[in-house]
Each structure stands twice: as C-alpha cells, then as structure tokens.
Amino acid sequence: MAQCEQVLTSVDGVISRMRALDAALPARDGVAVFNRVYLAVTEEVDRHIDTGRFADPRAAITLDERFARRYLDAVDTVFEERRPPACWRPLLQFRRHPGVRPLQFALAGINAHIGHDLALAVVDSCRTLGCEPVQLEDEFDRVGDLLVSLEERIREDLMPGPDVLQIADPLTHLVGAWSLDRARDAAWTAARALWALRHLPDVAEEFTARLDTAVGFAGRILLTPLPD
C-alpha cells in the first residue's frame, strides 16, 4: 500500500507541475497550448484511476507518471539551458512564432510525446514493475483511447471555423497528414523493440536516437508557419 501511495503522490505532483505551467505561461505560447491539452488528458486518466476503470491501477499510475515526467523534463531543459530531446526541439524553438497556429502547437506536442516519449515510458514502467510490455498493453490501450478522444476535441476547439477554414487552406492539409492512431501504433511497436533490445545497450541507444530524430522531423513539419 505504501508503494502505491508513493506512486499516487508522484501523479499528483506532475498534475501540480502542469497546473503551475498553465498559470505561468502566456496563453498563446506553444508550450502552454500543448500543456492545456496534456493537463486535460492527465486529469482524465486520474479520474479513471480513482473510479476503478483500470484493471491494474498501479500499472496505470506508473505508466502515467513515467510518461508525464518525460514531457516535464523536456520543458525543464528550457529553464536550465540544456539541450532538449530532438522530438521536443521544434515546439520549444517555435513556441512564440506568430505564423504558427494553436492547433499546430497542440499536435506538435502530441507528436513528440506519443511518437517518442510513450515508447520510452512503457520501457521505464516495465523496469519499475518488473513486467513485460504485454502486461501493460491494456493500460496502454486505455490511455491511448483517452488521447484519441481528446484529439477529436482538440481539432474541434482549435480548428478555425468553416467560414475561415476552406478546403484549400494549408492547415487542412497539414493536420490531415498526421494521425494519433498511427502514432500510437508505432509507439507500441517501438516499445516492444526497445524492450527486446534491452540487453544490447548500444543498439537500443542508437534506435532511441533515430526515433527521437524522426519524431522531431515530423514535429518540425507540423510547425510550418502558415499565412493568415
């Protein structure tokens, strides 16, 4: 029980950090846009845990906390003047660009977090819990379902209205080229691959670096400045 309570406290801690960021950052800041989205997801996961909707709450809490920490660590690099992971670099560099729209910021953050951080969080959780990735698949899928439902809400809330957004608008084509479902499937495959490579640290490190770079490249495309 004490160990579960300690993990719960860690989840409360990441939610508190995200709420503090929400209060401190300007609303139009690209990190603030993503942070609001991710805070909503984390609070929703927390409610599902509290109401017993996860079969293994300790596994769900561990995955949620390890996942959130990777985002918060990336944000910390800005304040500590460290180099962020390649997947987060586009959002952190373009966060104040006037030509990038809020929807782009939100999707670029989700791209970095799902495309890179989620796979590593699964591996972190497996090491902490002493289990195989397959034993976390139910928790992975349930969190992923919450993210997909939230992505739909993001597109509704942040997509310009029909009087502004036309079929020829570049934003229509840009956001249509990225899919959270595909990113989630790729994250699960990457997690399984990294777990299989855990006894080959040099290969696992190279795989992780390539994944980081590829996700960062996709994020840079998502943040292409667009005309008004």
mmCIF file of C-alpha atoms in Angstrom:
data_model
loop_
_atom_site.group_PDB
_atom_site.id
_atom_site.type_symbol
_atom_site.label_atom_id
_atom_site.label_comp_id
_atom_site.label_asym_id
_atom_site.label_seq_id
_atom_site.Cartn_x
_atom_site.Cartn_y
_atom_site.Cartn_z
ATOM 1 C CA MET A 1 0.000 0.000 0.000
ATOM 2 C CA ALA A 2 2.802 2.441 0.859
ATOM 3 C CA GLN A 3 4.401 1.906 -2.559
ATOM 4 C CA CYS A 4 1.083 2.565 -4.348
ATOM 5 C CA GLU A 5 0.547 5.709 -2.292
ATOM 6 C CA GLN A 6 4.037 6.908 -3.244
ATOM 7 C CA VAL A 7 3.229 6.492 -6.958
ATOM 8 C CA LEU A 8 -0.102 8.263 -6.476
ATOM 9 C CA THR A 9 1.761 11.165 -4.890
ATOM 10 C CA SER A 10 4.010 11.268 -7.972
ATOM 11 C CA VAL A 11 0.953 11.561 -10.250
ATOM 12 C CA ASP A 12 -0.404 14.359 -8.080
ATOM 13 C CA GLY A 13 2.999 16.017 -8.414
ATOM 14 C CA VAL A 14 3.014 16.003 -12.218
ATOM 15 C CA ILE A 15 -0.533 17.388 -12.300
ATOM 16 C CA SER A 16 0.557 20.178 -9.943
ATOM 17 C CA ARG A 17 3.530 20.950 -12.202
ATOM 18 C CA MET A 18 1.309 21.170 -15.268
ATOM 19 C CA ARG A 19 -1.172 23.417 -13.476
ATOM 20 C CA ALA A 20 1.711 25.692 -12.434
ATOM 21 C CA LEU A 21 2.895 25.882 -16.050
ATOM 22 C CA ASP A 22 -0.637 26.697 -17.170
ATOM 23 C CA ALA A 23 -0.761 29.588 -14.713
ATOM 24 C CA ALA A 24 2.707 30.899 -15.560
ATOM 25 C CA LEU A 25 2.841 30.761 -19.375
ATOM 26 C CA PRO A 26 1.122 33.194 -21.764
ATOM 27 C CA ALA A 27 -1.965 31.580 -23.280
ATOM 28 C CA ARG A 28 -0.637 31.840 -26.860
ATOM 29 C CA ASP A 29 2.739 30.265 -26.005
ATOM 30 C CA GLY A 30 3.082 26.978 -27.904
ATOM 31 C CA VAL A 31 4.093 25.061 -24.772
ATOM 32 C CA ALA A 32 1.073 26.497 -22.944
ATOM 33 C CA VAL A 33 -1.241 25.321 -25.744
ATOM 34 C CA PHE A 34 0.068 21.762 -25.533
ATOM 35 C CA ASN A 35 0.220 21.864 -21.735
ATOM 36 C CA ARG A 36 -3.511 22.635 -21.509
ATOM 37 C CA VAL A 37 -4.245 19.657 -23.731
ATOM 38 C CA TYR A 38 -1.989 17.318 -21.810
ATOM 39 C CA LEU A 39 -3.218 18.514 -18.428
ATOM 40 C CA ALA A 40 -6.771 17.618 -19.502
ATOM 41 C CA VAL A 41 -5.607 14.127 -20.528
ATOM 42 C CA THR A 42 -3.720 13.537 -17.278
ATOM 43 C CA GLU A 43 -6.653 14.699 -15.158
ATOM 44 C CA GLU A 44 -8.958 12.396 -17.135
ATOM 45 C CA VAL A 45 -6.621 9.432 -16.601
ATOM 46 C CA ASP A 46 -6.502 10.301 -12.897
ATOM 47 C CA ARG A 47 -10.314 10.279 -12.723
ATOM 48 C CA HIS A 48 -10.420 6.887 -14.441
ATOM 49 C CA ILE A 49 -7.944 5.527 -11.910
ATOM 50 C CA ASP A 50 -9.942 6.950 -8.984
ATOM 51 C CA THR A 51 -13.154 5.352 -10.241
ATOM 52 C CA GLY A 52 -11.576 1.923 -10.756
ATOM 53 C CA ARG A 53 -11.700 1.868 -14.537
ATOM 54 C CA PHE A 54 -8.182 0.430 -14.816
ATOM 55 C CA ALA A 55 -7.844 -3.280 -14.030
ATOM 56 C CA ASP A 56 -4.340 -2.704 -12.638
ATOM 57 C CA PRO A 57 -4.261 0.786 -11.084
ATOM 58 C CA ARG A 58 -0.626 0.542 -10.011
ATOM 59 C CA ALA A 59 0.458 -0.212 -13.592
ATOM 60 C CA ALA A 60 -1.708 2.629 -14.924
ATOM 61 C CA ILE A 61 -0.332 5.080 -12.361
ATOM 62 C CA THR A 62 3.260 4.077 -13.089
ATOM 63 C CA LEU A 63 2.830 4.422 -16.857
ATOM 64 C CA ASP A 64 1.030 7.766 -16.497
ATOM 65 C CA GLU A 65 3.699 9.179 -14.181
ATOM 66 C CA ARG A 66 6.693 7.976 -16.240
ATOM 67 C CA PHE A 67 5.017 9.322 -19.373
ATOM 68 C CA ALA A 68 4.328 12.781 -17.911
ATOM 69 C CA ARG A 69 7.820 13.090 -16.447
ATOM 70 C CA ARG A 70 9.392 12.907 -19.891
ATOM 71 C CA TYR A 71 7.373 15.928 -21.042
ATOM 72 C CA LEU A 72 8.168 17.888 -17.877
ATOM 73 C CA ASP A 73 11.863 17.025 -18.159
ATOM 74 C CA ALA A 74 11.840 18.387 -21.727
ATOM 75 C CA VAL A 75 10.275 21.659 -20.533
ATOM 76 C CA ASP A 76 12.862 21.878 -17.757
ATOM 77 C CA THR A 77 15.647 21.986 -20.354
ATOM 78 C CA VAL A 78 14.425 25.461 -21.355
ATOM 79 C CA PHE A 79 14.755 26.865 -17.846
ATOM 80 C CA GLU A 80 18.005 25.027 -17.141
ATOM 81 C CA GLU A 81 19.560 25.971 -20.515
ATOM 82 C CA ARG A 82 20.094 22.335 -21.510
ATOM 83 C CA ARG A 83 19.607 20.875 -24.963
ATOM 84 C CA PRO A 84 16.151 19.283 -25.245
ATOM 85 C CA PRO A 85 15.465 15.965 -26.986
ATOM 86 C CA ALA A 86 15.169 16.323 -30.764
ATOM 87 C CA CYS A 87 11.473 15.409 -30.663
ATOM 88 C CA TRP A 88 10.670 18.428 -28.447
ATOM 89 C CA ARG A 89 13.081 20.865 -30.058
ATOM 90 C CA PRO A 90 10.697 22.209 -32.764
ATOM 91 C CA LEU A 91 7.939 23.080 -30.280
ATOM 92 C CA LEU A 92 10.367 24.695 -27.841
ATOM 93 C CA GLN A 93 12.042 26.696 -30.627
ATOM 94 C CA PHE A 94 8.860 27.835 -32.414
ATOM 95 C CA ARG A 95 6.650 28.288 -29.349
ATOM 96 C CA ARG A 96 6.335 32.056 -29.890
ATOM 97 C CA HIS A 97 6.283 32.130 -33.702
ATOM 98 C CA PRO A 98 3.354 34.322 -34.848
ATOM 99 C CA GLY A 99 2.831 32.287 -38.024
ATOM 100 C CA VAL A 100 2.161 29.008 -36.205
ATOM 101 C CA ARG A 101 -1.452 28.356 -35.209
ATOM 102 C CA PRO A 102 -2.579 26.893 -31.850
ATOM 103 C CA LEU A 103 -3.723 23.628 -33.426
ATOM 104 C CA GLN A 104 -0.227 23.116 -34.825
ATOM 105 C CA PHE A 105 1.333 23.637 -31.389
ATOM 106 C CA ALA A 106 -1.036 21.104 -29.826
ATOM 107 C CA LEU A 107 -0.410 18.458 -32.483
ATOM 108 C CA ALA A 108 3.372 19.010 -32.460
ATOM 109 C CA GLY A 109 3.403 18.414 -28.708
ATOM 110 C CA ILE A 110 1.267 15.288 -29.035
ATOM 111 C CA ASN A 111 3.549 14.079 -31.839
ATOM 112 C CA ALA A 112 6.634 14.443 -29.626
ATOM 113 C CA HIS A 113 5.006 12.909 -26.585
ATOM 114 C CA ILE A 114 3.341 9.952 -28.321
ATOM 115 C CA GLY A 115 5.924 9.360 -31.024
ATOM 116 C CA HIS A 116 8.951 9.320 -28.721
ATOM 117 C CA ASP A 117 8.127 9.580 -25.022
ATOM 118 C CA LEU A 118 5.395 6.950 -24.849
ATOM 119 C CA ALA A 119 7.604 4.080 -26.015
ATOM 120 C CA LEU A 120 10.303 5.012 -23.506
ATOM 121 C CA ALA A 121 7.707 5.392 -20.738
ATOM 122 C CA VAL A 122 6.477 1.846 -21.397
ATOM 123 C CA VAL A 123 10.040 0.528 -21.060
ATOM 124 C CA ASP A 124 10.613 2.623 -17.914
ATOM 125 C CA SER A 125 7.390 1.227 -16.430
ATOM 126 C CA CYS A 126 8.298 -2.363 -17.259
ATOM 127 C CA ARG A 127 11.601 -1.972 -15.471
ATOM 128 C CA THR A 128 9.921 -0.406 -12.444
ATOM 129 C CA LEU A 129 7.162 -3.020 -12.236
ATOM 130 C CA GLY A 130 9.290 -5.992 -13.259
ATOM 131 C CA CYS A 131 6.967 -6.976 -16.085
ATOM 132 C CA GLU A 132 6.892 -7.434 -19.864
ATOM 133 C CA PRO A 133 5.300 -4.852 -22.206
ATOM 134 C CA VAL A 134 2.416 -7.223 -22.969
ATOM 135 C CA GLN A 135 1.380 -6.960 -19.300
ATOM 136 C CA LEU A 136 0.916 -3.193 -19.781
ATOM 137 C CA GLU A 137 -0.986 -3.437 -23.050
ATOM 138 C CA ASP A 138 -4.440 -2.921 -21.503
ATOM 139 C CA GLU A 139 -3.277 0.226 -19.674
ATOM 140 C CA PHE A 140 -1.502 1.435 -22.818
ATOM 141 C CA ASP A 141 -4.652 0.959 -24.898
ATOM 142 C CA ARG A 142 -6.942 2.648 -22.372
ATOM 143 C CA VAL A 143 -4.682 5.709 -22.091
ATOM 144 C CA GLY A 144 -4.412 5.742 -25.884
ATOM 145 C CA ASP A 145 -8.198 5.716 -26.236
ATOM 146 C CA LEU A 146 -8.418 8.768 -23.975
ATOM 147 C CA LEU A 147 -5.816 10.532 -26.103
ATOM 148 C CA VAL A 148 -7.713 9.767 -29.318
ATOM 149 C CA SER A 149 -10.965 11.131 -27.893
ATOM 150 C CA LEU A 150 -9.121 14.224 -26.726
ATOM 151 C CA GLU A 151 -7.520 14.710 -30.142
ATOM 152 C CA GLU A 152 -11.006 14.959 -31.630
ATOM 153 C CA ARG A 153 -11.894 17.626 -29.065
ATOM 154 C CA ILE A 154 -8.657 19.498 -29.822
ATOM 155 C CA ARG A 155 -9.431 19.639 -33.516
ATOM 156 C CA GLU A 156 -12.934 20.918 -32.754
ATOM 157 C CA ASP A 157 -11.748 23.555 -30.270
ATOM 158 C CA LEU A 158 -8.628 24.790 -32.083
ATOM 159 C CA MET A 159 -9.553 24.367 -35.739
ATOM 160 C CA PRO A 160 -10.742 27.622 -37.293
ATOM 161 C CA GLY A 161 -14.460 27.797 -38.090
ATOM 162 C CA PRO A 162 -15.870 26.809 -41.501
ATOM 163 C CA ASP A 163 -16.070 30.441 -42.528
ATOM 164 C CA VAL A 164 -12.280 30.682 -42.143
ATOM 165 C CA LEU A 165 -11.094 27.175 -42.934
ATOM 166 C CA GLN A 166 -11.533 26.190 -46.550
ATOM 167 C CA ILE A 167 -10.508 23.008 -48.323
ATOM 168 C CA ALA A 168 -7.562 24.865 -49.865
ATOM 169 C CA ASP A 169 -6.315 26.169 -46.501
ATOM 170 C CA PRO A 170 -2.786 24.758 -45.899
ATOM 171 C CA LEU A 171 -3.759 23.922 -42.308
ATOM 172 C CA THR A 172 -6.340 21.427 -43.576
ATOM 173 C CA HIS A 173 -3.674 19.506 -45.461
ATOM 174 C CA LEU A 174 -1.018 19.816 -42.760
ATOM 175 C CA VAL A 175 -3.065 18.425 -39.874
ATOM 176 C CA GLY A 176 -4.676 15.817 -42.113
ATOM 177 C CA ALA A 177 -1.271 14.266 -42.769
ATOM 178 C CA TRP A 178 -0.777 13.275 -39.114
ATOM 179 C CA SER A 179 -2.713 10.610 -37.204
ATOM 180 C CA LEU A 180 -2.661 9.909 -33.477
ATOM 181 C CA ASP A 181 -3.844 6.346 -34.114
ATOM 182 C CA ARG A 182 -0.853 5.655 -36.345
ATOM 183 C CA ALA A 183 1.499 7.359 -33.885
ATOM 184 C CA ARG A 184 0.135 5.252 -31.016
ATOM 185 C CA ASP A 185 0.564 2.014 -33.001
ATOM 186 C CA ALA A 186 4.136 2.996 -33.861
ATOM 187 C CA ALA A 187 4.853 3.796 -30.195
ATOM 188 C CA TRP A 188 3.738 0.330 -29.115
ATOM 189 C CA THR A 189 5.948 -1.291 -31.766
ATOM 190 C CA ALA A 190 8.887 0.888 -30.688
ATOM 191 C CA ALA A 191 8.347 -0.029 -27.021
ATOM 192 C CA ARG A 192 8.387 -3.741 -27.830
ATOM 193 C CA ALA A 193 11.515 -3.307 -29.949
ATOM 194 C CA LEU A 194 13.315 -1.370 -27.211
ATOM 195 C CA TRP A 195 12.375 -3.992 -24.648
ATOM 196 C CA ALA A 196 13.729 -6.726 -26.916
ATOM 197 C CA LEU A 197 16.956 -4.714 -27.279
ATOM 198 C CA ARG A 198 17.410 -4.084 -23.542
ATOM 199 C CA HIS A 199 20.375 -6.489 -23.392
ATOM 200 C CA LEU A 200 22.027 -4.724 -26.350
ATOM 201 C CA PRO A 201 22.500 -1.221 -24.911
ATOM 202 C CA ASP A 202 24.465 0.164 -27.866
ATOM 203 C CA VAL A 203 21.788 -0.895 -30.353
ATOM 204 C CA ALA A 204 18.980 0.320 -28.053
ATOM 205 C CA GLU A 205 20.689 3.702 -27.702
ATOM 206 C CA GLU A 206 21.046 4.054 -31.474
ATOM 207 C CA PHE A 207 17.414 3.014 -32.011
ATOM 208 C CA THR A 208 16.246 5.598 -29.452
ATOM 209 C CA ALA A 209 18.338 8.353 -31.038
ATOM 210 C CA ARG A 210 16.948 7.573 -34.507
ATOM 211 C CA LEU A 211 13.409 7.554 -33.155
ATOM 212 C CA ASP A 212 13.991 10.907 -31.450
ATOM 213 C CA THR A 213 15.311 12.454 -34.671
ATOM 214 C CA ALA A 214 12.495 11.086 -36.841
ATOM 215 C CA VAL A 215 9.780 12.331 -34.482
ATOM 216 C CA GLY A 216 11.489 15.721 -34.301
ATOM 217 C CA PHE A 217 11.472 15.938 -38.097
ATOM 218 C CA ALA A 218 7.717 15.282 -38.167
ATOM 219 C CA GLY A 219 7.219 17.920 -35.469
ATOM 220 C CA ARG A 220 9.123 20.498 -37.496
ATOM 221 C CA ILE A 221 6.818 19.871 -40.457
ATOM 222 C CA LEU A 222 3.732 20.236 -38.269
ATOM 223 C CA LEU A 223 5.015 23.641 -37.140
ATOM 224 C CA THR A 224 5.449 25.048 -40.646
ATOM 225 C CA PRO A 225 4.426 28.739 -40.384
ATOM 226 C CA LEU A 226 1.240 29.373 -42.336
ATOM 227 C CA PRO A 227 -0.248 32.550 -43.825
ATOM 228 C CA ASP A 228 -3.273 34.064 -42.062
#
